[in-house]
PDB file of C-alpha atoms in Angstrom:
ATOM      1  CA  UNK A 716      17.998  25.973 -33.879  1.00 58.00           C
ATOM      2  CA  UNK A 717      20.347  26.907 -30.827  1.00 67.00           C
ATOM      3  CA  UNK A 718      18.292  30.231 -31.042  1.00 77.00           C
ATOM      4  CA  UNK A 719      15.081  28.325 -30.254  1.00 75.00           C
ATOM      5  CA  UNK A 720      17.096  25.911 -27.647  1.00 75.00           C
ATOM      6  CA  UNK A 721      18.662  28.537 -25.610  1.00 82.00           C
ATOM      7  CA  UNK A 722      14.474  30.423 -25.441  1.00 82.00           C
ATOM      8  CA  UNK A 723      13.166  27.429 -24.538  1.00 78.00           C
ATOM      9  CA  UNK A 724      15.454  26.719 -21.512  1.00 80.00           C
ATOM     10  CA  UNK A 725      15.187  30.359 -20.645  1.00 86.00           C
ATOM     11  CA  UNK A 726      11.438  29.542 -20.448  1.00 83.00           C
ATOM     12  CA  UNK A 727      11.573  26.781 -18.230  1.00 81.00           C
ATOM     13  CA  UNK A 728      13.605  28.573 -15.956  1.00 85.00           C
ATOM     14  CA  UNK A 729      11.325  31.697 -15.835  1.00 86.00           C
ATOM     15  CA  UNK A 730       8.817  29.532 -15.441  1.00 82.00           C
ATOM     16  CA  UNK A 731      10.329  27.453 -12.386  1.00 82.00           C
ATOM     17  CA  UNK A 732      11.338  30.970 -11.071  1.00 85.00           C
ATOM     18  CA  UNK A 733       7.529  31.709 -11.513  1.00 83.00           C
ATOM     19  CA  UNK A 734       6.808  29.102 -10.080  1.00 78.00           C
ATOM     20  CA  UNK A 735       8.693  29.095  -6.474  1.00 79.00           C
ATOM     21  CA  UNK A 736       7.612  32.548  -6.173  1.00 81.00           C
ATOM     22  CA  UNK A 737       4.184  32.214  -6.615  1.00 75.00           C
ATOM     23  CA  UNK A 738       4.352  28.893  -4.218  1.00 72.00           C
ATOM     24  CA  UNK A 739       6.987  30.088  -1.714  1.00 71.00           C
ATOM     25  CA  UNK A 740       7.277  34.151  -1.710  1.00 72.00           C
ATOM     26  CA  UNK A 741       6.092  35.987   0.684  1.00 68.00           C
ATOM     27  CA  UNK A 742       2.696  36.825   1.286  1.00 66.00           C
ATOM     28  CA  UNK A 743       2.659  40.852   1.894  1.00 67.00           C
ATOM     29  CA  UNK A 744       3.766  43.115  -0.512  1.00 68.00           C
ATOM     30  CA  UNK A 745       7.946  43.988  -0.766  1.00 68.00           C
ATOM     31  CA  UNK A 746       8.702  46.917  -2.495  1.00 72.00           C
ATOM     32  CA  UNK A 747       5.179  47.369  -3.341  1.00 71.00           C
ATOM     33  CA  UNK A 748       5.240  44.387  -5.342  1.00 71.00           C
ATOM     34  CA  UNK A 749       2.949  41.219  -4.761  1.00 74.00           C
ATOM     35  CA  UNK A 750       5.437  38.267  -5.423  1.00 75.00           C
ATOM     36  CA  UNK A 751       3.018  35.649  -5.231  1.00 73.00           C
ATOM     37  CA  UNK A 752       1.177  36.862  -8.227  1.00 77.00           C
ATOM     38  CA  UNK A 753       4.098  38.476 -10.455  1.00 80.00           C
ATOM     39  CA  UNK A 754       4.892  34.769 -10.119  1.00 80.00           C
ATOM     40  CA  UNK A 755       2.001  33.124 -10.798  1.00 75.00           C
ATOM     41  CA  UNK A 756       1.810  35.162 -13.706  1.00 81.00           C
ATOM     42  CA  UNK A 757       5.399  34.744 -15.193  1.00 84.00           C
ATOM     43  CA  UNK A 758       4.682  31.046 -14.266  1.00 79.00           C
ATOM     44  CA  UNK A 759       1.864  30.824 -16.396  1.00 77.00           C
ATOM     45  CA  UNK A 760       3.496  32.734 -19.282  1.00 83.00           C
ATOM     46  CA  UNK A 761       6.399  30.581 -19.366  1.00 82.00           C
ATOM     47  CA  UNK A 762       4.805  27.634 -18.949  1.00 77.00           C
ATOM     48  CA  UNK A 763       2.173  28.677 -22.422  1.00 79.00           C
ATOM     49  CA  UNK A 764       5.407  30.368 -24.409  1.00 82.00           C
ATOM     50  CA  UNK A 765       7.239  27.164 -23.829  1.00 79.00           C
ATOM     51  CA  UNK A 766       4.478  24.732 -24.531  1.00 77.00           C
ATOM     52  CA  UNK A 767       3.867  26.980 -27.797  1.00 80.00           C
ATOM     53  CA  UNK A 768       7.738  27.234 -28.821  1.00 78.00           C
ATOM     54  CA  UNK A 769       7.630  23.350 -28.165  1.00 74.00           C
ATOM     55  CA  UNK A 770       4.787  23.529 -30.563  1.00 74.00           C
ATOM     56  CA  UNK A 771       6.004  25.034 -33.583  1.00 75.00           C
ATOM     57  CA  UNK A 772       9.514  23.994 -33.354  1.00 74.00           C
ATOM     58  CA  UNK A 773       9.787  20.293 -31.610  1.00 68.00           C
ATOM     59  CA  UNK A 774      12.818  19.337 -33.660  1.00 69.00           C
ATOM     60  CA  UNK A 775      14.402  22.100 -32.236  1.00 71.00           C
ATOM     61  CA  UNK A 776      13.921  22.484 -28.552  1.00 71.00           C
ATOM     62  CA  UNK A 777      16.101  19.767 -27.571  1.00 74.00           C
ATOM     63  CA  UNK A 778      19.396  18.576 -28.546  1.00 75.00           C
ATOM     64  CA  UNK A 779      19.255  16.015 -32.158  1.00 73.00           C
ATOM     65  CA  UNK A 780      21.039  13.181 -30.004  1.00 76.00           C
ATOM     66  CA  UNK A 781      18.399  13.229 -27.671  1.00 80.00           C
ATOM     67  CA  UNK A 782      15.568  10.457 -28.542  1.00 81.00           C
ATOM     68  CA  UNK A 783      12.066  11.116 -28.466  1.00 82.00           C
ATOM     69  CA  UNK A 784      11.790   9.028 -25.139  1.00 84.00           C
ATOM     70  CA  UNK A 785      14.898  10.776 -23.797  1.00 86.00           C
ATOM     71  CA  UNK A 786      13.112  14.671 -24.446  1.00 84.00           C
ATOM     72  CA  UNK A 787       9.705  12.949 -22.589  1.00 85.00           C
ATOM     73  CA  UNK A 788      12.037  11.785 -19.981  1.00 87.00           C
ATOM     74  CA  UNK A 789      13.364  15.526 -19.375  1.00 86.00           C
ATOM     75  CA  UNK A 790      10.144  17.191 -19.776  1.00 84.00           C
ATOM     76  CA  UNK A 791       8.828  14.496 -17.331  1.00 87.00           C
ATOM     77  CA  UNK A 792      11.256  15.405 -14.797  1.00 87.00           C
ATOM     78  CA  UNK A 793      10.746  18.851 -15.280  1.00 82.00           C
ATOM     79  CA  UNK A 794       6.564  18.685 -14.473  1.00 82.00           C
ATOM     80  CA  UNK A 795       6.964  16.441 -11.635  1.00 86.00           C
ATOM     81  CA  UNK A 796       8.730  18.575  -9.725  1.00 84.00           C
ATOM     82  CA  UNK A 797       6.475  21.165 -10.585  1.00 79.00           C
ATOM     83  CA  UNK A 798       3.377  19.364  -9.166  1.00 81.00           C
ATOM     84  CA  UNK A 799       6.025  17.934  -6.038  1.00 83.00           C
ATOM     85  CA  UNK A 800       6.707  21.974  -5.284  1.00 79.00           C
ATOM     86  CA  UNK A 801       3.429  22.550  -5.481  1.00 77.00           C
ATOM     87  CA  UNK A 802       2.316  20.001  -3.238  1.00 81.00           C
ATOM     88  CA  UNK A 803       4.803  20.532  -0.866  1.00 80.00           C
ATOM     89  CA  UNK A 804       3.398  23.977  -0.331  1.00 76.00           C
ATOM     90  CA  UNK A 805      -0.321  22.954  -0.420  1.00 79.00           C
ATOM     91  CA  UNK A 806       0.734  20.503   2.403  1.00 80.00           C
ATOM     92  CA  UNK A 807       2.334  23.261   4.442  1.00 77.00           C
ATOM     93  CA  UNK A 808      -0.580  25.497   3.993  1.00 77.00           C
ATOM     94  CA  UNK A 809      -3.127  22.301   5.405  1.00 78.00           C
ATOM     95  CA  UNK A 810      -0.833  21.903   8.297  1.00 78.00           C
ATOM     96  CA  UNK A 811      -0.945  25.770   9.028  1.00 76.00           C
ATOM     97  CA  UNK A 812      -4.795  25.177   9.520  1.00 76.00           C
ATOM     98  CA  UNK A 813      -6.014  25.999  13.121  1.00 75.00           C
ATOM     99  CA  UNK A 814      -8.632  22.847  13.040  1.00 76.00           C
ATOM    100  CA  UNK A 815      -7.891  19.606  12.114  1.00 74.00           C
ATOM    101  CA  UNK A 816      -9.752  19.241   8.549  1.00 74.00           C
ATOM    102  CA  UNK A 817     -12.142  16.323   9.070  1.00 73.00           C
ATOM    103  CA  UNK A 818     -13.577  16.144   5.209  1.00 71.00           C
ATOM    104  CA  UNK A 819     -11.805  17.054   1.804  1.00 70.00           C
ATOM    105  CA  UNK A 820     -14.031  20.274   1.862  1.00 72.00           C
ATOM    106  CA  UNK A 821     -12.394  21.592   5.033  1.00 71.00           C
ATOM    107  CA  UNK A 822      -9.263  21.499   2.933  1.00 72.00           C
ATOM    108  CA  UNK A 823      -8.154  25.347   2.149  1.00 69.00           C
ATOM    109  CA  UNK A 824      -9.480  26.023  -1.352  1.00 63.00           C
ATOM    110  CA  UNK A 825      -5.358  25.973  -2.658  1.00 62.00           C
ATOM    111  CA  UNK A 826      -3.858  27.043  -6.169  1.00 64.00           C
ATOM    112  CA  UNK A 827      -2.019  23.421  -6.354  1.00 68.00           C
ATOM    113  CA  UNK A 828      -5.010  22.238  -8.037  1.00 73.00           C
ATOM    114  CA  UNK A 829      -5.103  24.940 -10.423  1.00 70.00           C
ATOM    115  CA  UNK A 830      -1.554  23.951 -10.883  1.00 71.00           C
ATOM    116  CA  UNK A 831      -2.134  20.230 -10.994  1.00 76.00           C
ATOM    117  CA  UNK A 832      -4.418  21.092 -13.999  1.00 78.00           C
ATOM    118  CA  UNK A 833      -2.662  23.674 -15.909  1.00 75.00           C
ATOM    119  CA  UNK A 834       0.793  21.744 -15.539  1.00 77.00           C
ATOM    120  CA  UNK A 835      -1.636  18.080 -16.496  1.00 81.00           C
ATOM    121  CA  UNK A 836      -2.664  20.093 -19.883  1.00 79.00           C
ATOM    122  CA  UNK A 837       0.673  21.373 -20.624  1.00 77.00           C
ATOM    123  CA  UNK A 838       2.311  18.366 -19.922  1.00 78.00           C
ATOM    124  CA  UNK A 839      -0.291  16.370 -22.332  1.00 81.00           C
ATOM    125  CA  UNK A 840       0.119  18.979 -24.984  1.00 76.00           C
ATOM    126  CA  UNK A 841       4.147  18.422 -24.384  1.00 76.00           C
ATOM    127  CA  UNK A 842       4.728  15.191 -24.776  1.00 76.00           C
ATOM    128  CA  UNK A 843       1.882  15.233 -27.795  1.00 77.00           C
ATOM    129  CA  UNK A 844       3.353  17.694 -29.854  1.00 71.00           C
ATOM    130  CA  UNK A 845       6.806  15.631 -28.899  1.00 72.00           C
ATOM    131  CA  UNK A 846       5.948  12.597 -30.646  1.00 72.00           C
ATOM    132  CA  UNK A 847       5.439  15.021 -34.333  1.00 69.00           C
ATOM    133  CA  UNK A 848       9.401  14.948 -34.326  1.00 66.00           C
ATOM    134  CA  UNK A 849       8.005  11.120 -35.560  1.00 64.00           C
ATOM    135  CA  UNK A 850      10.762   7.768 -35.075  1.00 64.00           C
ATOM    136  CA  UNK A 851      10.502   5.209 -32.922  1.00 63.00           C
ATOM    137  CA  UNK A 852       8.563   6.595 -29.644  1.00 67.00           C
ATOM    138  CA  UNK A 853       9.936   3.747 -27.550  1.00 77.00           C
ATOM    139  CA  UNK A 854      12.712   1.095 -28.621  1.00 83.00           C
ATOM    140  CA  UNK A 855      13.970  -1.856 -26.492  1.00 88.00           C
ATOM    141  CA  UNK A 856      16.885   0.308 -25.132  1.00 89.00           C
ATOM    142  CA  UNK A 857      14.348   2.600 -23.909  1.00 89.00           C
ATOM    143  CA  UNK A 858      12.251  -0.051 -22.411  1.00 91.00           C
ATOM    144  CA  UNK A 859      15.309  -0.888 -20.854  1.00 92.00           C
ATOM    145  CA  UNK A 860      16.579   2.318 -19.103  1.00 92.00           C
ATOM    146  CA  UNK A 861      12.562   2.558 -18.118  1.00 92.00           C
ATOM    147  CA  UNK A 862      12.621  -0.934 -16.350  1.00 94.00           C
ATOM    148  CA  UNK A 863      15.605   0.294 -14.179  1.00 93.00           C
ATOM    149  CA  UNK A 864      14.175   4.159 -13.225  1.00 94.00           C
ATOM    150  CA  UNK A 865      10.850   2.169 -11.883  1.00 94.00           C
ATOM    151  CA  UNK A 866      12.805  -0.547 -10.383  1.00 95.00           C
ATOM    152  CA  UNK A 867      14.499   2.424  -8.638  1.00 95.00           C
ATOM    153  CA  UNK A 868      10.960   3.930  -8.311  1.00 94.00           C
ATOM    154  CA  UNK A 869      10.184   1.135  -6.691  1.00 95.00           C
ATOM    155  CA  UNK A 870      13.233   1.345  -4.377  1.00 96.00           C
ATOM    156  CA  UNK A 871      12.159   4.769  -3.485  1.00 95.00           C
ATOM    157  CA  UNK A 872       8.440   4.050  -2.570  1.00 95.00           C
ATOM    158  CA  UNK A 873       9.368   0.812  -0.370  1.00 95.00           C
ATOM    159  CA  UNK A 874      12.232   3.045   1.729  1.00 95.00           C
ATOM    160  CA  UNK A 875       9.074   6.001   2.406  1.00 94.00           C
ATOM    161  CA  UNK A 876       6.780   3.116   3.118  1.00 93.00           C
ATOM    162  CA  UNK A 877       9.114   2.166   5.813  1.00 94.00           C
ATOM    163  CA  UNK A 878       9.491   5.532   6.685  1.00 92.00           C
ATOM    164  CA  UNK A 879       6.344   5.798   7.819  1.00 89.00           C
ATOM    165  CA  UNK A 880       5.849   2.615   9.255  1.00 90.00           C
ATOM    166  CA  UNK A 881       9.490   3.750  11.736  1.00 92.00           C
ATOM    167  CA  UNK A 882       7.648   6.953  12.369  1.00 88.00           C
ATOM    168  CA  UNK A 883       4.330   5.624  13.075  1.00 86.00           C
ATOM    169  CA  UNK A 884       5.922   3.597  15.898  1.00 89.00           C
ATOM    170  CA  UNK A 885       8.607   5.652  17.379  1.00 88.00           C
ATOM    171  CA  UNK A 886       6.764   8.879  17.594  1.00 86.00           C
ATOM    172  CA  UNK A 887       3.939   9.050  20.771  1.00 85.00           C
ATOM    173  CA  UNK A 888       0.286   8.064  19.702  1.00 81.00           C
ATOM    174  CA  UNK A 889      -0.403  11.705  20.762  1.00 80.00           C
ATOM    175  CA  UNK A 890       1.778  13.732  18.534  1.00 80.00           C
ATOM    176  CA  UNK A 891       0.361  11.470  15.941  1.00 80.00           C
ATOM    177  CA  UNK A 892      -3.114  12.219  16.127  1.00 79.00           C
ATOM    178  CA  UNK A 893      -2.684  15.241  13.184  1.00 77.00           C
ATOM    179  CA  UNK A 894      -1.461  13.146  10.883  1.00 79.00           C
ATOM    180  CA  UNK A 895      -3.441   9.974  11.725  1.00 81.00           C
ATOM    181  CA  UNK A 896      -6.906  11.940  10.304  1.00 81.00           C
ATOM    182  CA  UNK A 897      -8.294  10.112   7.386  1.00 82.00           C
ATOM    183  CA  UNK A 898      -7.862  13.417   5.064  1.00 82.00           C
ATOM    184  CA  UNK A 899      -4.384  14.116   6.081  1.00 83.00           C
ATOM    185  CA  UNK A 900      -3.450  10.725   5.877  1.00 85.00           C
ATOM    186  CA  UNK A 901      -4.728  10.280   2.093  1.00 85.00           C
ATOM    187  CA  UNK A 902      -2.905  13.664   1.219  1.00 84.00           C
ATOM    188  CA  UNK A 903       0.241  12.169   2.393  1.00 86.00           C
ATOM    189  CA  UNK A 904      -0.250   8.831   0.701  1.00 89.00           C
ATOM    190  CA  UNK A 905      -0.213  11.145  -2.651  1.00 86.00           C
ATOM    191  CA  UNK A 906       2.421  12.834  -1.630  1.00 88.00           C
ATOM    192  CA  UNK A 907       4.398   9.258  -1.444  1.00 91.00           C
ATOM    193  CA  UNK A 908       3.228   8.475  -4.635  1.00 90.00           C
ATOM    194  CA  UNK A 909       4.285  12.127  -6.484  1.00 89.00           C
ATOM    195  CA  UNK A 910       7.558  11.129  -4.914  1.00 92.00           C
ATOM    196  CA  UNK A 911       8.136   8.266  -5.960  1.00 93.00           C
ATOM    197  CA  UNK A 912       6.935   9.526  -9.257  1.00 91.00           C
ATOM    198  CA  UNK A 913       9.771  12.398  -9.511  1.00 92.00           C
ATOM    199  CA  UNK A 914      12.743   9.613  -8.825  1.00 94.00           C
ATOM    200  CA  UNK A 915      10.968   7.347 -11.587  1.00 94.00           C
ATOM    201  CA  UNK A 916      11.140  10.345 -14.087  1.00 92.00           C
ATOM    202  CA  UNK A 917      14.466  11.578 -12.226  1.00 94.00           C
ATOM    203  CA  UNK A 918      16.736   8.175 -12.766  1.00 94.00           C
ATOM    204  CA  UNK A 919      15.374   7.885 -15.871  1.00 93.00           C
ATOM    205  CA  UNK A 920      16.226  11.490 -17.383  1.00 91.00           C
ATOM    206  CA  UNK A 921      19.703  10.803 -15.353  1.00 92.00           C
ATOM    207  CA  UNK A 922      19.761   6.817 -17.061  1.00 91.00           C
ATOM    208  CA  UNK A 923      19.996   8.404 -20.386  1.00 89.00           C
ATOM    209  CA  UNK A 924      22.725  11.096 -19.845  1.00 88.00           C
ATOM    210  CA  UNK A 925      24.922   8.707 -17.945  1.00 88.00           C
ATOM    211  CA  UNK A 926      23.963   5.830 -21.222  1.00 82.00           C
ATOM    212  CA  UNK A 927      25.744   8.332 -23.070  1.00 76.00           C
ATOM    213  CA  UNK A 928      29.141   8.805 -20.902  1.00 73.00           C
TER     214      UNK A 928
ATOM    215  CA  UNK B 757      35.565 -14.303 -12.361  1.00 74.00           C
ATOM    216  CA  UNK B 758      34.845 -14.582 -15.525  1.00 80.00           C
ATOM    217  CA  UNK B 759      34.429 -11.048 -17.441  1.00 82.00           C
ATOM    218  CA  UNK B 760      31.725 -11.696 -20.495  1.00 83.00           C
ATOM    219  CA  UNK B 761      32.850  -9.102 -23.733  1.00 84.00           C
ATOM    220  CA  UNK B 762      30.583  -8.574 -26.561  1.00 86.00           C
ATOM    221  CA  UNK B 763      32.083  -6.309 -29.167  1.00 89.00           C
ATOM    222  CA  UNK B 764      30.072  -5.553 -32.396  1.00 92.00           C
ATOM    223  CA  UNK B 765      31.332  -4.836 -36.212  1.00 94.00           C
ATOM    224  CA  UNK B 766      28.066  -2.808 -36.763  1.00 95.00           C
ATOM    225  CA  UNK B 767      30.038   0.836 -37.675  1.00 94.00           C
ATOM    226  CA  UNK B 768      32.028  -1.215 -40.201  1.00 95.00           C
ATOM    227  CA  UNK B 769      29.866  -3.319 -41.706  1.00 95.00           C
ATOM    228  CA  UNK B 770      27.596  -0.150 -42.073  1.00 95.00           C
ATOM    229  CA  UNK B 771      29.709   1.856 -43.574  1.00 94.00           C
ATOM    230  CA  UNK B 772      30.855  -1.114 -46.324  1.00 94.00           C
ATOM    231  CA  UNK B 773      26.956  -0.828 -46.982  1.00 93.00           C
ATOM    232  CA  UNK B 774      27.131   3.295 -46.774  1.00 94.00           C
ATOM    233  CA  UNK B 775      24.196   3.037 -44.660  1.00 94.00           C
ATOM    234  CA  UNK B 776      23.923   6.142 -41.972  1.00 94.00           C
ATOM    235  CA  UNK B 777      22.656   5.273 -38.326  1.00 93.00           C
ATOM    236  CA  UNK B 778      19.326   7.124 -39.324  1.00 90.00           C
ATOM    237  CA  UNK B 779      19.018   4.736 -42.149  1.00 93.00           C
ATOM    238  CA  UNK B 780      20.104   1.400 -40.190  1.00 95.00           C
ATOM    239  CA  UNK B 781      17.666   2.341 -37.269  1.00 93.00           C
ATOM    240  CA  UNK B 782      14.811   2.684 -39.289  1.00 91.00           C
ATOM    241  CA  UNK B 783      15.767  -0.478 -41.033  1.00 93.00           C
ATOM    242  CA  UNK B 784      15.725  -2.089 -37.382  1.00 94.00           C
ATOM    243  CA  UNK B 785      12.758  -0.211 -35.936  1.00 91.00           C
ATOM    244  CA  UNK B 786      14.951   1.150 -33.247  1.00 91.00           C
ATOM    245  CA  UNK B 787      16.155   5.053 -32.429  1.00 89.00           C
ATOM    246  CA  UNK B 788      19.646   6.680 -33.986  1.00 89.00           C
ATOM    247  CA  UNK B 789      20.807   6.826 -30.315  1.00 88.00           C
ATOM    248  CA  UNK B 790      20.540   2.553 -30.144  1.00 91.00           C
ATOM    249  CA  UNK B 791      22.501   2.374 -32.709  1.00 93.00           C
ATOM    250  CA  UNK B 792      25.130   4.989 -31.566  1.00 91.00           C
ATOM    251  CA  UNK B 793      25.088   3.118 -28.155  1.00 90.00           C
ATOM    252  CA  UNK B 794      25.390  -0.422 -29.979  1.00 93.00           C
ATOM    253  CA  UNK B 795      28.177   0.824 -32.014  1.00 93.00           C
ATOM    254  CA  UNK B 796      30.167   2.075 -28.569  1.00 89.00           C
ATOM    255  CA  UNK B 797      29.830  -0.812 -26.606  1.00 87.00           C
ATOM    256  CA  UNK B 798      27.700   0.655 -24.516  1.00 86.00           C
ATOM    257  CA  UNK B 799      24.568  -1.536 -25.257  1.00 88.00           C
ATOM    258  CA  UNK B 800      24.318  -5.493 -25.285  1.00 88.00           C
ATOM    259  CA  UNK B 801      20.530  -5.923 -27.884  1.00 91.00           C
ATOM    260  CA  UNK B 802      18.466  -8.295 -27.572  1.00 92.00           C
ATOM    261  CA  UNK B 803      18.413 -11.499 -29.623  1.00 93.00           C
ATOM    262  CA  UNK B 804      15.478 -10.130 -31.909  1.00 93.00           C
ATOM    263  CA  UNK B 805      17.642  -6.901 -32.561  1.00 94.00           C
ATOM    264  CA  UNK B 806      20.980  -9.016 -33.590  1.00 94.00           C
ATOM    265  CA  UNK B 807      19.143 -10.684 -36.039  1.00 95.00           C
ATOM    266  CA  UNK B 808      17.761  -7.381 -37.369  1.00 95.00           C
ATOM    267  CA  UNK B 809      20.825  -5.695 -37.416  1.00 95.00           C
ATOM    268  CA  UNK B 810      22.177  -9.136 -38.941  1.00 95.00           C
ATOM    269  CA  UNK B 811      20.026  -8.666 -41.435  1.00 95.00           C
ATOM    270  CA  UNK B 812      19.581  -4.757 -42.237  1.00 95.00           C
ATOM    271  CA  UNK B 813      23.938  -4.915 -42.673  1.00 95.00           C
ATOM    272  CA  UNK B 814      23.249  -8.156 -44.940  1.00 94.00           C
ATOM    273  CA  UNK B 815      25.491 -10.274 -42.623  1.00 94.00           C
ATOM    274  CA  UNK B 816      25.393 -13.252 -40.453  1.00 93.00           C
ATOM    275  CA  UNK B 817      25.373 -12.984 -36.577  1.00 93.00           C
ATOM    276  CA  UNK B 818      28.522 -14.071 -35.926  1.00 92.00           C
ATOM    277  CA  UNK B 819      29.835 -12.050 -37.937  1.00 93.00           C
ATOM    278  CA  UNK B 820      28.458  -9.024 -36.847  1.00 94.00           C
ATOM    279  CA  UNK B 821      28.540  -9.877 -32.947  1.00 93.00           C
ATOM    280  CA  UNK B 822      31.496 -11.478 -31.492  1.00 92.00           C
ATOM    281  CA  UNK B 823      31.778 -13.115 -27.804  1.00 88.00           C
ATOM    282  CA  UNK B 824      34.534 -14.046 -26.198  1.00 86.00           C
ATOM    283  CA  UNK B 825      34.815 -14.756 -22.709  1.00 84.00           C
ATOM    284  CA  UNK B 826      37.940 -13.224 -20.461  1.00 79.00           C
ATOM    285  CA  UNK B 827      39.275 -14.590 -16.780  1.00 76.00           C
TER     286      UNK B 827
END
């Protein structure tokens, strides 16, 4: 059982490793060896062993006192910041762009939707194959620790909201006039929303290890 | 100000019954880890989940749940 513990976080590490490279390495060769996609590669091979190991063993890939909610909570955490990363570097790639894109098909044709899909599938298989361990999915103490991570959640998305709004009136009406296109704008609005997504999943996966203390 | 305690018999009463936590949470409908939280304090249930626990440890509220009020 530790056996298959121990793998599995190895996996998700590789596979965050895999991940940041792929996203965030550097985009000519060093040492004669494309990081981008050894990355994207050991990404994708973590991200299938795990989902597999998950698969076969999912009594076993996370600790006994963990409930089923708590291991969705985790694994939760774990794909959101996937897809934030990912975002995040799609973003900086759109603001490299010489033009301002105007439509969604100026946007640069980006591997964050092949990982927005890929991490949507494994996640869904995940959280699936989760639920097999069988119990209770979601008891009132659950229900509970959920209400407070989206009241926090909700604390999150209000204090970017007034980000904005600060930023949208201290900052000249000239310097804003990148960010203020319709396309850029709505990629930014999801990038709110995957934020305040990540603290949901984050205070919740926290809410049960500090339940425990 | 008034400090609220709630303390619980639920580990004793459960093991007069030699029921396990497994076994008292699926009489209950809730997870292992409620009742490991219930039975350190840690969790105050709501009234629908006293009376199940009330009855799953074949017991009366008040004597599973006790209140007392500190200043």
């Amino acid at each position: 059982m530790r056996t298959v513990r121990s793998l599995w976080q190895v996996l998700i590490v590789l596979a965050l490793i895999g991940c940041l490279a792929s996203l965030f390495g550097p985009t000519e060769r060093r040492w004669g060896v494309d990081v981008g996609a050894v990355g994207s590669s050991v990404f994708s091979l973590a991200l299938l062993a795990s989902v597999i190991l998950v698969s076969v063993w999912p009594r076993d890939a996370f600790p006994d006192h963990w409930s089923l909610a708590e291991s969705r909570a985790w694994v939760g955490l774990i794909f959101t910041a996937l897809l934030l990363c990912g975002f995040t570097d799609y973003l900086l790639g759109v603001a490299a762009l010489e033009e301002v894109p105007r439509t969604f098909h100026d946007l640069p044709r980006h591997q964050f939707y092949w990982l927005l899909g890929v991490v949507a599938v494994a996640w869904g298989v995940t959280s699936g194959v989760l639920a097999l361990r069988g119990g209770p999915a979601l008891d009132e103490r659950d229900l509970r620790l959920r209400h407070q991570a989206d009241r926090l959640g909700d604390w999150a998305l209000s204090l970017l909201i007034i980000a904005c709004v600060v930023l949208l009136n201290a900052v000249p009406a000239a310097r804003l006039d990148w960010w203020l296109e319709p396309v850029i704008l709505a990629n930014v609005l999801v990038g709110v929303l995957m934020t305040k997504l990540l603290v949901e999943h984050a205070a919740l996966a926290f809410g049960y290890a500090l339940a425990r203390r | 100000m008034t400090e609220i305690i709630i303390s619980n018999q639920i580990r004793v009463l459960r093991a007069a019954r030699d029921l396990t936590q497994e076994q008292l949470a699926n009489a209950c409908g809730v997870t292992r880890q409620t009742i490991i939280a219930l039975e350190a304090g840690k969790y105050s249930p709501s009234l629908e989940l006293a009376f199940k626990l009330a009855i799953a440890l074949a017991s009366t509220l008040d004597a599973v749940f006790q209140y007392a009020e500190k200043k």
